[in-house]
Coordinates of C-alpha atoms in Angstrom, one line a residue:
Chain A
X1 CA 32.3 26.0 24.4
X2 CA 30.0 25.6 27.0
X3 CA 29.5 21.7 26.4
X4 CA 33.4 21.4 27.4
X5 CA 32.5 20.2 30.4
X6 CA 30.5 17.0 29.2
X7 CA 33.2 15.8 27.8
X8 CA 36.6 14.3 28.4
X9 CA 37.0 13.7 32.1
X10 CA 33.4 15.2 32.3
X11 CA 32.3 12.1 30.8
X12 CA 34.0 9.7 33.6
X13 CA 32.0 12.8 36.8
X14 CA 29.0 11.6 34.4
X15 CA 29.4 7.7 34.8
X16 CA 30.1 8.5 38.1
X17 CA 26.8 10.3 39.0
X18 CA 25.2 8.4 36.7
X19 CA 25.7 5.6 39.4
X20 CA 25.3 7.3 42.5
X21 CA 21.9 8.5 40.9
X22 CA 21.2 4.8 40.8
X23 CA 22.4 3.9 44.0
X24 CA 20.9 6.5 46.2
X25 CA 17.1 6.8 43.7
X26 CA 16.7 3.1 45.0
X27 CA 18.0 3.5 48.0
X28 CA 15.4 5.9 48.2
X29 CA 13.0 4.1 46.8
X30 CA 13.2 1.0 48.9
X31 CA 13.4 3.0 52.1
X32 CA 10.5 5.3 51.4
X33 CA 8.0 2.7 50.3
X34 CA 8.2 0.0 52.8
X35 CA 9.6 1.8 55.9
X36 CA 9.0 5.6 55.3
X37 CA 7.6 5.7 59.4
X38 CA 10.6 4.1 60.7
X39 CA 13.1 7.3 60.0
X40 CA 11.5 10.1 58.0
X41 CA 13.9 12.3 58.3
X42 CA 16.6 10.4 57.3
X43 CA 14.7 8.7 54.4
X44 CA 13.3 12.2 53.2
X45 CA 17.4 13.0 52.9
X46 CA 18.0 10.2 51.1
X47 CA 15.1 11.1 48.6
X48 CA 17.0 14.8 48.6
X49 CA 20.6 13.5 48.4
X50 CA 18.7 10.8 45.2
X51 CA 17.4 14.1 43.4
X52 CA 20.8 16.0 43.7
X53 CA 22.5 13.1 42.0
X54 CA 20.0 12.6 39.1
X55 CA 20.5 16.5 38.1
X56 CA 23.9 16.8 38.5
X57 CA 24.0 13.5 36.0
X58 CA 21.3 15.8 33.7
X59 CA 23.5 19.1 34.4
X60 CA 26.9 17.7 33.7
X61 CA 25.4 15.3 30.6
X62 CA 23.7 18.8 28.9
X63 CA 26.7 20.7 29.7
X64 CA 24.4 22.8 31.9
X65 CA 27.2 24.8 34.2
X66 CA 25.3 27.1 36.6
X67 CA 22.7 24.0 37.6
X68 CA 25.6 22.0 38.0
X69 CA 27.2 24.5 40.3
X70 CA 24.3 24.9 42.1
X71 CA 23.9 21.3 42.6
X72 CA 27.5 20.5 43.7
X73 CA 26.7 23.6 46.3
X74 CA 24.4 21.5 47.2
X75 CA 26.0 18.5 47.5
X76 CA 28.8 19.4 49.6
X77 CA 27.0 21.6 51.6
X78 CA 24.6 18.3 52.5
X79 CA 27.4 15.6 53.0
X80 CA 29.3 18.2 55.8
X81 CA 25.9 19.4 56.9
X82 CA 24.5 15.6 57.1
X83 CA 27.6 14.1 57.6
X84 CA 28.1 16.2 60.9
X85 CA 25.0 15.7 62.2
X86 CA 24.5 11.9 61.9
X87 CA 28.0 11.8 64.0
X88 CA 26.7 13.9 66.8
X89 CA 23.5 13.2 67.0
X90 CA 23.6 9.7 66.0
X91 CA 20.0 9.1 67.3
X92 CA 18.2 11.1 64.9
X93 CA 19.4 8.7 61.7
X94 CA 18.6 5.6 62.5
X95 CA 19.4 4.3 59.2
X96 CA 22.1 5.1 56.7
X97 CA 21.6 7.9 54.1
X98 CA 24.3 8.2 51.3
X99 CA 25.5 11.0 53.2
X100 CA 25.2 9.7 56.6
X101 CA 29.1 10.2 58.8
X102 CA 30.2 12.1 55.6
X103 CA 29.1 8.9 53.3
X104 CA 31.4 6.4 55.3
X105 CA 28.9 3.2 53.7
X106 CA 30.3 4.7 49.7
X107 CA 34.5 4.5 50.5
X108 CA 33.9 8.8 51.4
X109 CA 33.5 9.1 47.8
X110 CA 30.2 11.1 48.5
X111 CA 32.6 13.3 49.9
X112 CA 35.2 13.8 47.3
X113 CA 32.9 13.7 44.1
X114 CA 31.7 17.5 44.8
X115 CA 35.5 18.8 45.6
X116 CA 36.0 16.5 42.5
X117 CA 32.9 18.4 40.5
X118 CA 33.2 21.5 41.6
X119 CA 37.3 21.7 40.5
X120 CA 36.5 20.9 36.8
X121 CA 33.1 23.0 36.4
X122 CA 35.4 25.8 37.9
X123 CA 38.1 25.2 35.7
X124 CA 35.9 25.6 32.6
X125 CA 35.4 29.6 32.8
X126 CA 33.5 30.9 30.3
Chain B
X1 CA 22.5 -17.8 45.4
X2 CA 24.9 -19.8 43.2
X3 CA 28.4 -19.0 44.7
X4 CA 30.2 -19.9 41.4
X5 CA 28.7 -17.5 39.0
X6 CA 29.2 -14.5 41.7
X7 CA 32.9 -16.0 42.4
X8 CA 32.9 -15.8 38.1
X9 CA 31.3 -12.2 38.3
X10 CA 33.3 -10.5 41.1
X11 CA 36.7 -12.2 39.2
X12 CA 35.8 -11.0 36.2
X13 CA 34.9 -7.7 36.9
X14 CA 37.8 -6.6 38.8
X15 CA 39.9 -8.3 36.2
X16 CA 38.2 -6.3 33.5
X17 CA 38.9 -2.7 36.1
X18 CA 42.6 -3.7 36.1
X19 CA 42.5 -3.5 32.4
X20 CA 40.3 -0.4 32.0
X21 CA 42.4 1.1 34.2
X22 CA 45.9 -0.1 32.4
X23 CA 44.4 1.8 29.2
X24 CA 43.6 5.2 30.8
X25 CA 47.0 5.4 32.1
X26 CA 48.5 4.5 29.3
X27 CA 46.2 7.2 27.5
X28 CA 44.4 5.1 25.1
X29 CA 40.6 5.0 24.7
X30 CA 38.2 1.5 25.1
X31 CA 39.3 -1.1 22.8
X32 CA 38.5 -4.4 21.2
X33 CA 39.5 -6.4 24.5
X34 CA 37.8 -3.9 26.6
X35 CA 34.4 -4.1 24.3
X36 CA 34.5 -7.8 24.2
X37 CA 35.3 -8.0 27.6
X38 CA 32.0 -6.0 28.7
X39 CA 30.1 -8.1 26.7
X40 CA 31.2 -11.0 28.1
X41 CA 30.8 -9.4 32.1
X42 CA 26.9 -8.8 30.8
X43 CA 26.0 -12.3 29.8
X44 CA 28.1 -13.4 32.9
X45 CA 25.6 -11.0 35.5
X46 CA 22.7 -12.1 32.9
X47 CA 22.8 -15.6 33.9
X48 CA 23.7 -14.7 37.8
X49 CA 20.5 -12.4 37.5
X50 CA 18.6 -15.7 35.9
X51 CA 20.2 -18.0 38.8
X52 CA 18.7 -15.4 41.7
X53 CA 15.7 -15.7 39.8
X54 CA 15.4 -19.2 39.8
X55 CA 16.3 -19.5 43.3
X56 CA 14.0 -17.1 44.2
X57 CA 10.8 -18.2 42.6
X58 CA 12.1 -21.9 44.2
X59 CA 11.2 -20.3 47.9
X60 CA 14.6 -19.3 48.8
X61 CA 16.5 -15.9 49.6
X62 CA 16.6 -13.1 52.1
X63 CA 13.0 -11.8 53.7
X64 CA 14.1 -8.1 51.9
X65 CA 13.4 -9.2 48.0
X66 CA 13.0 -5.1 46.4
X67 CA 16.9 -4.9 47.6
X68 CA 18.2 -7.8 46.3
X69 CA 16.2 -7.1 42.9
X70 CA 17.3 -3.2 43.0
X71 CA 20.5 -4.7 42.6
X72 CA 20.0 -7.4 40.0
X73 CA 18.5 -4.8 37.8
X74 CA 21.1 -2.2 38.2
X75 CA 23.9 -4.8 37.8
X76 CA 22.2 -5.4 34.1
X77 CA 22.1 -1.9 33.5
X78 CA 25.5 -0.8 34.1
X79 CA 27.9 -2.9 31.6
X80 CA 25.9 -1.6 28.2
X81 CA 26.1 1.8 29.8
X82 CA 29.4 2.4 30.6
X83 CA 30.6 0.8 27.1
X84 CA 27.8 3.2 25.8
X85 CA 29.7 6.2 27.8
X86 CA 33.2 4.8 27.2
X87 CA 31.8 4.9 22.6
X88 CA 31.1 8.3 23.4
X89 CA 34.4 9.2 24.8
X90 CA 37.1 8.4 22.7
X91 CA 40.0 9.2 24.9
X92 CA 41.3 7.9 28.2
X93 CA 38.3 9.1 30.2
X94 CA 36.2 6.0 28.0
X95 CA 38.3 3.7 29.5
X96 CA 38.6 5.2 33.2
X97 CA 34.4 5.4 33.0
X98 CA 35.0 1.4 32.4
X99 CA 37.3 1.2 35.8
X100 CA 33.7 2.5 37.6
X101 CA 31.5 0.1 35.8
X102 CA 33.7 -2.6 36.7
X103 CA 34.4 -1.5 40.4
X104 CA 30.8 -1.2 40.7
X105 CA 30.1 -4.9 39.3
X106 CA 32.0 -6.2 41.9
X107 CA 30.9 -4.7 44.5
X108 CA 27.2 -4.8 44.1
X109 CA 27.8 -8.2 43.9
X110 CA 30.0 -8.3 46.8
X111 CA 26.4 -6.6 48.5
X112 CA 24.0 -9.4 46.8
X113 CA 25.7 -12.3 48.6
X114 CA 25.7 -10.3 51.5
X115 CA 22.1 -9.8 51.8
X116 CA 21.6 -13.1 50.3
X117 CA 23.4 -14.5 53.5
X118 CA 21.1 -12.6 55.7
X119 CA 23.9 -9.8 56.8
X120 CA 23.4 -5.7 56.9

């Protein structure tokens, strides 16, 4: 039963990074094509944090487990690794990223969707 | 940016979360009020979307256009997919993808007004 987790409350993690695959691709988007100079680290991020979304919304929709645990690695690994360095070194992001002070801009839910993710993969052995 | 269709959006979106999220807790999947509901929410953003194009081809609006428009088009977008996602999933998860949808209705149009009136 590998598809198990597509369904159910798999469905409601899909809507969910369905949207933040939205939000952060034209976040992305915007930033990198008219101000890509102004903060290329932080709009490269964004671009990375975009891409994460999108196949986590692929891997979760085809029911794909390892490249969705590899992806919510990911994730979580980026929001505490981003989310630690835009506090103390503040300087280096001048503009927001979804992840930027542990994605404070998205209600933390940056934050809590891999815990979230990475909970039901997990509880779907097999 | 006409005030009263966002004022009409934002009401009815949370209104339509509060339901969505009435149903998933009391277990049921997406219903008839639910379904009509969305519909209802897309012709509402339709015609806010036609209102920011109007005022926008009339020479008003914020200097940072792709924004605003990023989030016009995603507003369409979202209502026929959730109630696409929430067919799918018969069960309460349908109706708890609806609570997203409609949270995120609101407040990308919470955002639109924002950068409408010129703020971060």
């Amino acid at each position: 039963m590998t598809a198990s987790i597509s369904t159910g409350p798999g469905r409601a993690l899909i809507a969910v990074y369905g949207l933040f695959s939205l939000a952060a691709g034209a976040r992305a988007a915007v930033q990198i094509a008219s101000k890509f100079d102004q903060a290329p680290l932080a709009y490269s991020l964004s671009a990375l944090a975009a891409a994460v979304y999108i196949a986590l919304t692929v891997a979760l929709w085809r029911g794909a487990r390892l490249l969705a645990l590899v992806g919510l690695g990911i994730e979580l690994a980026g929001v505490l690794i981003i989310g630690t360095l835009s506090v103390l070194d503040p300087a280096a992001f001048p503009d927001e990223t979804v992840w930027s002070a542990y994605g404070k801009g998205y209600v933390f839910i940056p934050l809590v969707l891999p815990v979230v993710g990475l909970y039901w993969v997990l509880r779907h052995k097999r | 940016m006409n005030t009263v269709i966002s004022t009409i959006v934002i009401v009815a979106s949370l209104l339509l979360m509060l339901a969505s999220l009435i149903v998933a807790i009391r277990n049921r999947p997406m219903g008839m009020v639910l379904l009509v509901g969305f519909a209802v929410l897309e012709v509402a953003v339709l015609v806010q979307a036609g209102f920011v194009i109007a005022a926008v081809a009339g020479g008003q609006g914020p200097a940072d256009k792709v924004t605003l428009f990023g989030y016009v088009g995603g507003q369409v977008v979202i209502p026929p997919a959730g109630v696409f996602l929430a067919l799918a999933e018969r069960s309460r998860w349908g109706a708890a993808i609806l609570v997203v949808a409609g949270f995120a209705i609101a407040v990308m149009t919470g955002r639109m007004l924002q950068i409408w009136a010129g703020g971060a």
